[in-house]
Amino acid sequence: MGGPIPPANKVTLEKVIGLTSLSNAAFSVNSGTGEVAYAAGSVVVLYSARRNRQVRFFRASKTVSCCCFSSDGKYLAIGETGHAPAVIVWDLSTGAVKSELKGHKFGVSALAFSPSASTLVSAGFKHDRRLYIWNWRACRPVAAARISQKVYSICFTSSRQFVTAGANHLKFWNMDTSNVIFPDSPNPNSLTSSISADASVLAANLPNPDHPLPEIKGYPASILASHANSTFVDVAHHGPTDKIYTVTSNGTLCAFSASSLLMENWVSLESPRGCSITISDDLIATGCGNGTVRIFSASDLKYRTTLPLPPSPTQFNSNTLNNNSGNSSSSCVRFLPGSTKISVIYSDSSLFVYDIADLNNIGKYRSFLHHSGPIWDIQPIPLKPSVNSSHPASPRMEATSPDLPEGTFVTVSSDQTMRFWNVGVPGAARVTHSRWKNVFSRDLLHVSQYPVPPSSSSSDQASAPATSPVPPSDPETENFTSLNASNPSFRSLAMSPGRSELACGDKSGNVMIFNINSMSLEKTMPAHDAEVMSLSYSPTSGLLASASRDKLVHVYDTSCDYEKLVTLPNHTSTVTAVKFSNDGKKIITCGGDRAVHVSELEHKDNKILKAKKCKTISAKRGTIYDVNIDASNKFLILSGQDKSVSVYNMNSGRKTRSYKCDGVTGELYKLDIDPSGLFIATAAFDKWIRIFDFYSGNCIGKVAGHSELVTGVKFTLDGRRLISIGADGCIFVWRLAPELTSAMQERLSEMKKKEAQVQVANAGAAADAASAATAATTATAATATATAKPPPP
């Protein structure tokens, strides 16, 4: 069972950048507070447009497939996908789980509360073929139905009737005893004697748990022959007229009578397909496949207006809101309370809230841009020298600086973009420089598009943007890992120590060098024959190393236009990670051949002659996915298929200790050690993120939220946050407990003091050596002069 993250945990969720809502079934609005709920992996985010912030998070144990608020705004229901999924109901006033309902086998596609909130209806995935009616307070199903078609949406028309919409499917279900088969009740009509008029009949009658559930019967709507084979992707009820409105996948808005079940009217959306629908007292809004949202009058279906288009990927850095040309589908559409605001989620995972108080002058109220595909790598931007000095820049100077602000990190994704983010630093002013002020997303500073090679431009598949229009998404068959899998895109990242260049590897084997100051591509190198898995800059010697699936590691000289200096053919399988030691004298690689190789770089005249392999560490089993070096430059930390964090002495190659947290069910994939060297963060295939004390091995924090593989974890340089990325396209920002941050900052302060003392000592030793050398030279010269002086006569 999921739930809000316990306050006693050392790690708490602060922000989610991204979402995974694919339809209106996973997008709901609280009629009381105006907060919107949407899915982000296995977390449901509650966002307040009025406050412009994420206010609460609710976590399920599996991927969230749908969610809905009760009509009174007091409860939130979440449906899961996966083996033995659950429907979880939360009390929003306390944050406590009220019930966990299990009955579906593969996933829950749609949910709906009855108007009185006494009953909850859930529909399963296509192969589940079950529809359940729950008395959720008693945690019991009270009736069920077998459905043969995929159900996309459910809505109630009254406390006794609801509608389901799906593939070739639009049915009305009446929840009274005349439409229910009670297998064990000789006189079902007697069950209604104690039921109040405004409550559901079934909600007050619990069947015998040892006997089959009562079966409820559904009645198909009377559909015109021209629309008989339509797929109804979303449905909504209009109370004032008691009509049912639905949109079809081929772009039609249809109206049905809730009493006669007859199709009364229909209009074309002038779009290739329809995706979603929402209704207020006066208006109907429909989301379409080409990014348009059309608004109609609810009384007569008269066309009123169309919302502005979202920006295309090439317009993400624009400072204006006009002339957008985005073509993503409008996957989700919901009116906010009051009907003056409307929120839209597009298929590129962007979220927009529009002000529609004046239909002739519609304006953007809130907006957020997110990755629309798996995120493969993350790198924090190093602090500027002024921040490292004893006289850091003031918060105001930092906010108005043309340089990337403190706390910035960069991510790359299969959506063919590289994005620079900044979620703010406590005590610092918000970034106000026009260069980093993105009008579409507050947390997004800049977007760089993947430069498609000219040779690929003739291929429609390669040159098509990752955010091209797609059919209405189906959470049952589609996930973010499969999106854009064939598109050429970024894969790995490395940031130069001088904060001037960013190296990016791609899936085709190229290494690209970007200038951070101008945000421009400076150089592209065809480095490998396969995907570049990892990149690393030397912290001291001006070198760049790249590792690939082609089993090779290349080392380049950054001072000579990235000339290739040496190739390390040590591995017999994919090289999964490459790292330089902290002093830049060694290079460490690991891979799928269960081996870790430590190689020494031999220099002459500031040039590398060769890399000499000095140590080889072999794991007992499986692939070693990641390697890191501790702050003392003495130990290697490995993660792999042995499900534990292994620590080795870098010089001797001996294993010194190993950490394994109870309950680890998956292999450890990625890890990071904080700048102070006190804590290790790991990401496992079971999608859990764990934080270990490096010296004791204790697991001091354990959190989860991603619905797909966690592809990376990074501590921020100030020690306040941990950032995780995943194949679900989401970025999770975790706030670390103050005691952890204080410990890291104290340790960093001690390390800086020791480093300063060593530098002073080295400078003194160098001065003494220079004085001694000068004295020796003087003495030698004096001796030579005395020797050369001619003897007296």
Coordinates of N, CA, C and O in Angstrom, one line a residue, residues 749-765:
S749 N 33.7 21.6 4.7 CA 34.5 22.7 5.2 C 35.8 22.2 5.8 O 36.8 22.8 5.6
E750 N 35.7 21.0 6.4 CA 37.0 20.4 7.0 C 37.9 20.1 5.8 O 39.1 20.3 5.9
M751 N 37.3 19.5 4.8 CA 38.2 19.1 3.6 C 38.8 20.3 3.0 O 40.0 20.3 2.6
K752 N 38.1 21.4 2.9 CA 38.7 22.7 2.3 C 39.8 23.2 3.2 O 40.8 23.7 2.7
K753 N 39.6 23.1 4.5 CA 40.7 23.6 5.4 C 41.9 22.8 5.3 O 43.0 23.3 5.2
K754 N 41.7 21.4 5.2 CA 42.9 20.6 5.1 C 43.6 20.8 3.7 O 44.8 20.8 3.6
E755 N 42.7 21.0 2.7 CA 43.3 21.2 1.4 C 44.1 22.5 1.4 O 45.2 22.6 0.8
A756 N 43.6 23.6 2.1 CA 44.3 24.8 2.2 C 45.6 24.6 2.9 O 46.7 25.2 2.6
Q757 N 45.6 23.9 4.0 CA 46.8 23.6 4.8 C 47.8 22.9 4.0 O 49.0 23.2 4.0
V758 N 47.3 21.9 3.2 CA 48.3 21.1 2.4 C 48.9 22.0 1.3 O 50.1 22.0 1.0
Q759 N 48.1 22.9 0.7 CA 48.6 23.8 -0.3 C 49.6 24.8 0.3 O 50.7 25.1 -0.3
V760 N 49.4 25.3 1.6 CA 50.3 26.1 2.3 C 51.6 25.3 2.5 O 52.7 25.9 2.3
A761 N 51.4 24.1 3.0 CA 52.6 23.3 3.3 C 53.4 23.0 2.1 O 54.6 23.1 2.0
N762 N 52.7 22.7 1.0 CA 53.4 22.4 -0.3 C 54.1 23.6 -0.8 O 55.2 23.6 -1.3
A763 N 53.4 24.8 -0.6 CA 54.1 26.1 -1.1 C 55.3 26.3 -0.2 O 56.3 26.8 -0.8
G764 N 55.2 26.1 1.1 CA 56.4 26.3 2.0 C 57.5 25.3 1.6 O 58.7 25.7 1.6
A765 N 57.1 24.1 1.4 CA 58.1 23.1 1.0 C 58.8 23.5 -0.3 O 60.0 23.3 -0.5

